[in-house]
Coordinates of C-alpha atoms in Angstrom, one line a residue:
M3 CA 73.1 93.3 99.3
F4 CA 74.9 90.5 97.6
S5 CA 78.7 90.5 97.7
P6 CA 80.8 87.8 96.1
V7 CA 83.4 87.9 98.8
L8 CA 80.8 87.9 101.6
A9 CA 79.0 85.1 99.9
E10 CA 82.1 82.8 100.0
I11 CA 82.8 83.7 103.7
R12 CA 79.3 83.6 105.1
F13 CA 77.5 81.0 103.0
G14 CA 80.5 79.1 101.6
C15 CA 83.8 77.6 102.8
G16 CA 85.8 80.8 102.6
L17 CA 88.0 82.5 100.0
S18 CA 90.4 80.5 97.8
P19 CA 93.2 81.8 95.6
D20 CA 92.3 79.2 93.0
L21 CA 88.5 79.6 92.8
Q22 CA 86.5 82.6 91.8
P23 CA 83.7 83.7 94.1
K24 CA 80.1 83.2 93.0
G25 CA 78.7 86.1 91.0
S26 CA 75.1 85.9 92.3
V27 CA 72.6 84.2 94.5
E28 CA 71.3 82.4 91.4
D29 CA 74.8 81.0 90.8
I30 CA 74.9 79.6 94.3
L31 CA 71.5 78.0 94.0
H32 CA 72.2 76.7 90.5
R33 CA 75.3 74.8 91.7
L34 CA 73.4 73.4 94.7
A35 CA 70.8 72.0 92.3
G36 CA 73.5 70.3 90.3
P37 CA 75.5 67.1 90.9
D38 CA 77.4 66.6 94.2
H39 CA 80.9 66.7 92.6
M40 CA 82.9 66.7 95.8
A41 CA 81.3 63.6 97.3
I42 CA 82.4 61.8 94.1
A43 CA 85.9 63.3 94.0
H44 CA 86.6 62.9 97.7
P45 CA 84.6 59.9 99.0
T46 CA 84.4 58.5 102.5
A47 CA 82.9 55.0 102.7
D48 CA 79.7 53.3 101.8
F49 CA 77.8 53.0 105.1
D50 CA 76.1 49.7 104.2
S51 CA 79.4 48.1 103.2
F52 CA 81.3 49.4 106.3
W53 CA 78.6 48.8 108.9
P54 CA 78.9 44.9 109.0
Q55 CA 82.6 45.3 109.9
S56 CA 81.4 46.5 113.3
T57 CA 79.8 43.2 113.9
A58 CA 82.9 41.4 112.6
L59 CA 85.2 43.3 115.0
K60 CA 82.8 42.5 117.9
A61 CA 82.9 38.8 117.0
L62 CA 86.7 38.8 116.7
R63 CA 86.9 40.4 120.2
Q64 CA 84.7 37.7 121.7
K65 CA 86.7 35.0 119.9
R66 CA 89.9 36.5 121.2
G67 CA 88.5 36.6 124.8
L68 CA 87.6 32.9 124.6
A69 CA 91.1 32.1 123.3
E70 CA 92.9 33.8 126.2
G71 CA 95.5 31.5 127.7
T72 CA 95.7 29.4 124.5
D73 CA 98.1 29.3 121.6
A74 CA 95.5 30.9 119.3
Y75 CA 95.4 34.1 121.4
D76 CA 98.4 35.9 119.9
D77 CA 97.2 35.5 116.4
L78 CA 93.6 36.6 117.2
N79 CA 94.9 39.5 119.2
A80 CA 97.1 40.6 116.2
Q81 CA 94.1 40.4 113.9
Y82 CA 91.9 42.4 116.3
K83 CA 94.5 45.2 116.7
A84 CA 95.1 45.3 113.0
M85 CA 91.4 45.7 112.3
R86 CA 91.1 48.5 114.8
R87 CA 94.2 50.3 113.5
E88 CA 92.9 50.1 109.9
A89 CA 89.5 51.5 111.0
R90 CA 91.3 54.3 112.8
F91 CA 93.3 55.1 109.7
E92 CA 90.2 55.1 107.5
H93 CA 88.5 57.4 109.9
T94 CA 91.4 59.9 109.7
R95 CA 91.4 59.6 105.9
W96 CA 87.7 60.4 105.8
F97 CA 88.3 63.6 107.7
G98 CA 91.0 64.5 105.1
Q99 CA 88.3 64.0 102.5
I100 CA 86.0 66.4 104.3
I101 CA 88.7 69.0 104.4
L102 CA 89.5 68.5 100.7
R103 CA 85.8 68.9 99.8
H104 CA 85.9 72.3 101.6
S105 CA 89.2 73.2 100.0
Q106 CA 88.3 72.3 96.4
T107 CA 84.7 73.0 96.0
E108 CA 83.0 75.6 93.8
D109 CA 79.8 74.7 95.7
G110 CA 80.7 75.7 99.2
F111 CA 77.0 76.3 100.3
R112 CA 76.5 72.5 99.8
E113 CA 79.4 71.7 102.1
R114 CA 78.1 74.1 104.7
L115 CA 74.6 72.6 104.5
A116 CA 75.9 69.1 104.9
L117 CA 77.6 70.1 108.1
F118 CA 74.5 72.0 109.2
W119 CA 72.1 69.2 108.6
G120 CA 74.5 66.6 109.9
D121 CA 74.6 68.5 113.1
H122 CA 70.8 69.0 113.2
F123 CA 70.4 65.3 112.9
T124 CA 73.3 64.3 115.1
A125 CA 73.8 60.5 115.3
Q126 CA 76.8 58.8 116.7
G127 CA 78.0 55.3 117.2
K128 CA 78.4 54.3 120.8
S129 CA 80.8 51.4 120.7
G130 CA 83.4 49.7 118.5
L131 CA 83.6 50.7 114.8
A132 CA 80.2 52.3 115.0
K133 CA 81.9 55.2 116.8
R134 CA 83.7 56.0 113.5
M135 CA 80.8 56.0 111.2
G136 CA 79.5 59.5 111.3
A137 CA 80.9 60.5 107.9
P138 CA 79.4 57.6 106.0
Y139 CA 76.1 58.3 107.8
V140 CA 76.1 62.0 106.7
D141 CA 77.0 60.9 103.1
A142 CA 74.2 58.4 103.0
A143 CA 71.4 59.9 105.0
I144 CA 72.0 63.7 104.7
R145 CA 73.9 64.8 101.6
P146 CA 71.5 63.4 99.0
Y147 CA 68.6 65.3 100.5
V148 CA 70.0 68.8 101.5
S149 CA 68.3 70.6 98.6
G150 CA 65.1 68.5 98.4
R151 CA 62.0 68.3 100.6
F152 CA 62.6 68.6 104.4
A153 CA 60.2 65.7 104.9
D154 CA 62.4 63.4 102.9
L155 CA 65.5 64.5 104.7
L156 CA 63.7 63.9 108.1
I157 CA 62.6 60.4 107.1
S158 CA 66.0 59.5 105.8
A159 CA 67.8 60.7 108.9
V160 CA 65.3 59.4 111.5
T161 CA 65.1 55.9 110.1
H162 CA 68.8 55.5 109.4
P163 CA 70.5 52.6 111.3
L164 CA 73.0 54.9 113.0
M165 CA 70.2 57.2 114.4
L166 CA 68.3 54.1 115.6
H167 CA 71.4 52.8 117.2
Y168 CA 72.4 56.1 118.8
L169 CA 69.0 56.7 120.4
D170 CA 68.4 53.0 121.2
Q171 CA 65.3 53.0 119.1
H172 CA 66.0 49.4 117.9
K173 CA 65.5 48.2 121.5
S174 CA 62.2 49.9 121.9
I175 CA 59.3 47.4 122.3
G176 CA 55.6 48.2 122.1
P177 CA 53.9 47.4 125.5
N178 CA 51.4 45.2 123.7
S179 CA 53.6 43.8 121.0
R180 CA 54.2 40.1 120.4
V181 CA 57.8 40.5 121.7
A182 CA 56.5 42.2 124.9
E183 CA 54.0 39.4 125.5
K184 CA 56.8 36.8 125.4
S185 CA 59.4 38.9 127.3
S186 CA 60.3 38.8 131.0
G187 CA 59.4 42.5 131.3
Q188 CA 63.0 43.8 131.5
K189 CA 62.7 45.7 128.3
G190 CA 60.2 48.3 127.2
L191 CA 59.2 51.4 125.4
N192 CA 62.0 53.9 124.7
E193 CA 61.0 57.5 124.2
N194 CA 64.4 58.9 123.1
L195 CA 63.9 59.1 119.4
A196 CA 60.3 60.4 119.7
R197 CA 61.4 63.1 122.1
E198 CA 64.3 64.2 119.9
V199 CA 62.3 64.2 116.7
M200 CA 59.8 66.6 118.3
E201 CA 62.2 68.7 120.4
L202 CA 65.2 68.9 118.1
H203 CA 64.4 67.8 114.6
T204 CA 60.9 69.3 114.0
L205 CA 58.8 71.4 116.4
G206 CA 61.5 72.7 118.6
V207 CA 62.0 73.1 122.3
G208 CA 58.7 74.5 123.7
G209 CA 56.8 73.4 120.6
P210 CA 53.1 72.6 120.6
Y211 CA 53.3 69.0 121.9
T212 CA 52.7 67.3 125.2
Q213 CA 54.2 64.3 127.0
R214 CA 51.3 62.3 125.8
D215 CA 52.2 63.2 122.2
V216 CA 55.8 62.0 122.9
R217 CA 54.5 58.8 124.3
Q218 CA 52.2 58.1 121.4
L219 CA 54.9 58.9 118.9
A220 CA 57.3 56.5 120.8
E221 CA 54.7 53.7 120.5
L222 CA 54.2 54.5 116.8
F223 CA 58.0 54.3 116.3
T224 CA 58.3 50.8 117.7
G225 CA 59.4 48.3 115.1
L226 CA 62.1 50.7 113.7
G227 CA 65.3 48.6 113.7
F228 CA 68.2 47.3 111.7
K229 CA 70.4 44.4 111.1
P230 CA 74.2 45.0 110.8
K231 CA 74.4 42.9 107.7
T232 CA 71.3 44.2 105.8
G233 CA 70.7 47.6 107.2
F234 CA 67.3 49.1 108.1
Q235 CA 64.5 46.8 109.0
F236 CA 60.9 47.3 110.2
K237 CA 60.1 44.6 112.8
P238 CA 56.3 44.2 113.2
N239 CA 56.7 41.8 116.1
M240 CA 58.2 44.6 118.2
A241 CA 55.7 47.2 117.1
E242 CA 52.7 48.4 119.2
P243 CA 49.5 47.3 117.6
G244 CA 46.6 49.7 117.1
P245 CA 46.4 53.4 116.3
E246 CA 48.3 56.2 118.0
T247 CA 47.3 59.8 118.2
V248 CA 50.0 62.5 117.7
L249 CA 49.0 66.2 117.7
G250 CA 45.4 65.2 117.3
T251 CA 45.8 63.0 114.3
E252 CA 45.5 59.3 114.4
Y253 CA 48.1 57.1 112.7
G254 CA 48.7 53.4 112.3
G255 CA 46.5 50.4 113.1
D256 CA 46.7 46.7 113.5
P257 CA 49.0 45.4 112.1
A258 CA 51.5 48.2 112.6
Q259 CA 53.2 49.3 109.3
L260 CA 56.1 51.4 108.4
E261 CA 53.9 53.6 106.2
A262 CA 52.3 55.1 109.3
I263 CA 55.7 56.2 110.6
H264 CA 56.5 57.9 107.3
M265 CA 53.1 59.7 107.4
V266 CA 53.6 61.1 110.9
L267 CA 57.1 62.3 110.0
A268 CA 55.8 63.9 106.8
D269 CA 53.1 65.7 108.9
L270 CA 55.6 66.8 111.5
A271 CA 57.9 68.1 108.7
L272 CA 55.1 70.4 107.5
H273 CA 54.0 71.7 110.8
P274 CA 54.2 75.6 111.1
A275 CA 56.2 75.2 114.3
T276 CA 58.8 73.1 112.3
A277 CA 59.0 75.9 109.7
Q278 CA 59.7 78.4 112.5
H279 CA 62.2 76.1 114.2
V280 CA 64.2 75.3 111.0
A281 CA 64.1 78.9 109.8
R282 CA 65.5 80.2 113.0
K283 CA 68.3 77.6 113.1
L284 CA 69.3 78.4 109.6
V285 CA 69.5 82.2 110.3
V286 CA 71.4 81.7 113.5
H287 CA 73.9 79.3 111.8
F288 CA 74.5 81.3 108.7
V289 CA 73.9 85.0 109.7
S290 CA 73.9 85.8 113.4
D291 CA 73.5 84.4 116.9
R292 CA 71.0 87.2 117.4
P293 CA 68.7 86.4 114.5
D294 CA 66.7 89.2 112.8
P295 CA 63.0 88.2 113.5
V296 CA 62.0 89.7 110.1
L297 CA 64.5 87.4 108.3
V298 CA 63.4 84.4 110.3
G299 CA 59.8 85.2 109.5
H300 CA 60.6 85.5 105.8
V301 CA 62.4 82.1 105.7
A302 CA 59.7 80.4 107.8
A303 CA 57.0 81.8 105.5
R304 CA 58.7 80.3 102.4
F305 CA 59.1 77.0 104.3
R306 CA 55.3 77.0 104.9
D307 CA 54.4 78.2 101.4
T308 CA 56.4 75.5 99.6
D309 CA 55.7 72.6 102.0
G310 CA 59.3 72.5 103.1
D311 CA 61.0 72.7 99.7
L312 CA 64.5 73.4 101.0
A313 CA 65.9 74.9 97.8
Q314 CA 63.1 77.5 98.1
V315 CA 63.9 78.0 101.8
Y316 CA 67.5 78.7 101.0
A317 CA 66.5 81.1 98.3
A318 CA 64.4 83.0 100.8
L319 CA 67.4 83.2 103.1
L320 CA 69.8 84.3 100.4
E321 CA 67.5 86.9 98.8
H322 CA 66.8 88.9 101.9
P323 CA 68.8 92.1 102.6
A324 CA 69.2 91.2 106.2
A325 CA 71.3 88.2 105.3
W326 CA 73.9 90.5 103.6
R327 CA 74.8 92.9 106.3
P328 CA 78.5 93.3 105.7
E329 CA 79.9 93.1 109.2
L330 CA 81.1 89.6 110.0
R331 CA 79.4 88.2 113.1
N332 CA 79.4 84.5 113.8
V333 CA 82.6 82.9 114.9
K334 CA 83.7 79.9 112.8
P335 CA 83.5 76.7 114.8
P336 CA 86.9 74.8 114.8
L337 CA 86.0 72.6 111.8
D338 CA 85.0 75.5 109.7
F339 CA 88.1 77.5 110.8
I340 CA 90.5 74.7 109.9
A341 CA 88.6 73.9 106.6
S342 CA 88.5 77.5 105.5
A343 CA 92.2 77.9 106.4
C344 CA 93.1 74.9 104.3
R345 CA 91.0 76.4 101.4
A346 CA 92.8 79.7 101.8
L347 CA 96.1 77.9 101.7
A348 CA 95.0 76.1 98.5
L349 CA 95.7 72.7 100.0
R350 CA 96.5 70.1 97.3
P351 CA 94.7 66.8 97.3
A352 CA 97.8 64.9 96.2
H353 CA 99.8 66.4 99.1
L354 CA 97.2 65.6 101.7
N355 CA 96.5 62.1 100.4
R356 CA 100.2 61.3 100.6
M357 CA 100.4 62.1 104.3
A358 CA 100.7 59.3 106.7
P359 CA 97.5 58.8 108.9
K360 CA 99.4 59.6 112.1
R361 CA 100.7 62.9 110.6
L362 CA 97.2 63.7 109.3
A363 CA 95.7 63.1 112.6
K364 CA 98.3 65.2 114.3
G365 CA 97.7 68.1 111.9
L366 CA 93.9 68.0 111.7
L367 CA 92.1 65.8 114.2
L368 CA 94.1 66.4 117.4
P369 CA 93.8 70.2 117.0
M370 CA 90.0 69.9 116.7
V371 CA 90.0 68.3 120.1
L372 CA 92.2 71.0 121.6
M373 CA 89.9 73.7 120.0
G374 CA 86.9 72.1 121.7
Q375 CA 85.2 70.2 118.8
P376 CA 86.4 66.6 118.6
W377 CA 85.2 65.5 115.2
E378 CA 81.8 63.7 115.3
R379 CA 81.8 63.6 119.1
S380 CA 79.4 66.3 120.2
N381 CA 78.0 66.0 123.8
G382 CA 74.5 65.0 122.8
P383 CA 71.8 64.7 120.1
D384 CA 71.5 68.5 120.1
G385 CA 74.8 68.7 118.3
W386 CA 77.3 71.5 118.6
P387 CA 76.5 74.9 120.1
E388 CA 76.0 77.9 117.8
E389 CA 76.8 80.6 120.3
D390 CA 80.1 82.4 119.8
A391 CA 80.9 82.1 123.5
A392 CA 81.1 78.3 123.1
W393 CA 84.2 78.8 120.9
I394 CA 85.8 81.9 122.3
T395 CA 87.5 80.3 125.3
P396 CA 91.1 80.8 126.5
Q397 CA 91.9 77.2 125.7
G398 CA 90.2 77.3 122.3
L399 CA 91.8 80.5 121.2
A400 CA 95.2 79.3 122.3
A401 CA 94.7 76.1 120.3
R402 CA 93.6 78.1 117.2
M403 CA 96.6 80.4 117.3
R404 CA 99.0 77.5 117.9
W405 CA 97.5 75.6 114.9
A406 CA 97.6 78.7 112.7
M407 CA 101.3 79.2 113.4
L408 CA 102.5 75.6 113.0
A409 CA 100.1 73.6 110.8
P410 CA 100.0 75.5 107.5
R411 CA 103.5 74.6 106.5
Q412 CA 103.0 71.0 107.5
L413 CA 99.7 70.7 105.6
A414 CA 100.4 72.8 102.6
G415 CA 104.1 72.4 102.2
R416 CA 104.8 75.6 100.3
L417 CA 103.4 78.8 101.8
P418 CA 102.1 81.8 99.8
P419 CA 103.7 85.2 100.0
P420 CA 102.2 87.0 103.0
E421 CA 101.1 90.1 101.1
K422 CA 99.3 88.0 98.6
F423 CA 97.8 85.7 101.2
V424 CA 96.2 88.7 103.0
E425 CA 94.3 89.6 99.9
T426 CA 93.3 86.1 98.8
S427 CA 92.2 84.9 102.2
L428 CA 90.4 88.1 103.5
G429 CA 89.6 90.2 100.4
G430 CA 88.1 93.5 101.4
Y431 CA 88.0 92.3 105.1
A432 CA 91.8 92.7 105.4
D433 CA 92.2 95.8 107.5
G434 CA 95.2 97.9 108.3
P435 CA 96.4 96.0 111.4
V436 CA 96.3 92.7 109.6
R437 CA 98.2 94.0 106.6
F438 CA 100.8 95.5 108.9
A439 CA 101.2 92.3 110.9
A440 CA 101.7 90.3 107.7
R441 CA 104.3 92.7 106.5
A442 CA 106.1 93.0 109.8
A443 CA 106.3 89.3 110.7
E444 CA 109.7 87.9 111.1
T445 CA 109.0 84.7 109.1
Q446 CA 106.6 83.7 106.3
A447 CA 105.0 81.1 108.6
E448 CA 104.5 83.7 111.3
A449 CA 102.8 86.0 108.8
I450 CA 100.4 83.4 107.6
G451 CA 99.7 82.4 111.2
L452 CA 98.9 86.0 112.1
V453 CA 96.5 86.4 109.2
L454 CA 94.7 83.1 110.1
S455 CA 94.5 84.3 113.7
S456 CA 93.0 87.6 112.9
P457 CA 89.5 88.4 114.0
A458 CA 88.4 88.9 110.4
F459 CA 89.4 85.3 109.5
Q460 CA 87.9 83.8 112.6
R461 CA 84.4 85.2 111.7
R462 CA 82.0 84.8 108.8

């Protein structure tokens, strides 16, 4: 059953020499119900404020292109490069804030949930500065809802401008809309968002829906859009008029309205197939690639019984004995590995915040690429794989070991004594070989690297 050390490793961000492990499941849930201290202490950027800069950069690029061959070009080119450089530095700084949240928090379950749901609702910018806006998207659309109703989280993520941009929903036009009647016929209905909502976000692959349901949902979604300067916008002139039938229920009418979209999303959020899909994903992510069907069933039942109250869903996960089997199973993905290592090293905010962006990128972002998980650049809307095999590759392991040997000194400055580090980073999971390796290492950096490279530290 419950173990404080296991709770930090499996459901939190790992052990820290500065922070006491939680004493109970109730303590974990109590902190999750409280304020989001880390988002305040280590902020990224306000999405609505940063989003218009993407348009400004695009306009500057066009202006520079028109000025090519004139005296104005050099100045415009310098402005363009400076704006891109500043955005790149900001992006690097945001990753540092994510690492600090993991390193400093007493509410590690929240940080893990923010990553989990951010991946479940993957959205990425496809060009310009939008490619760097993943962190502000998660902070705006995901974090405030991680312990509320799944329906609210679903609506928030699906209608967010970055999601609409990523899946080209803002270009989708109802076949009988006012815009379609005036268009040349080159643009039309886009089913991307509707398909991903059913397949990835709610009912799951193989769920109880047909291609006709996808098509009807896509028609219902028409009108979802945004403006870079003002954010989300529902555009009735692009929306398909008349009702649509999704899973046997009729939604919408004429004129089309946003409320109908919220209604279908709320219904999809409460569907029994959604409960099963979400429960299985949670168990796979937090407990094992081979989920215990009894545990999945227990979590799914709580989802159904509480209408998707996520706090209650997490309680069902944490209260079940199958979630507390002591052997460490899942391999930490690269982000979790690096973040938990920084936490074990007691990374200091002042030290990290003083680092130059290039040095920070070299110490944190580039290694993520080499380990196979470039930050915020998963291969598709289904996010990062959960299977251990995806992360245990020769190249990935070599990159982890290289980072473990070289990066701790650069990031933390002062390294802890190896004998102490073994205890504070692994607790009771420090076995004889790890202790011996730490003692026998020729240098302090090598000892720390060996502990971080150990199988026990790589798993949770």
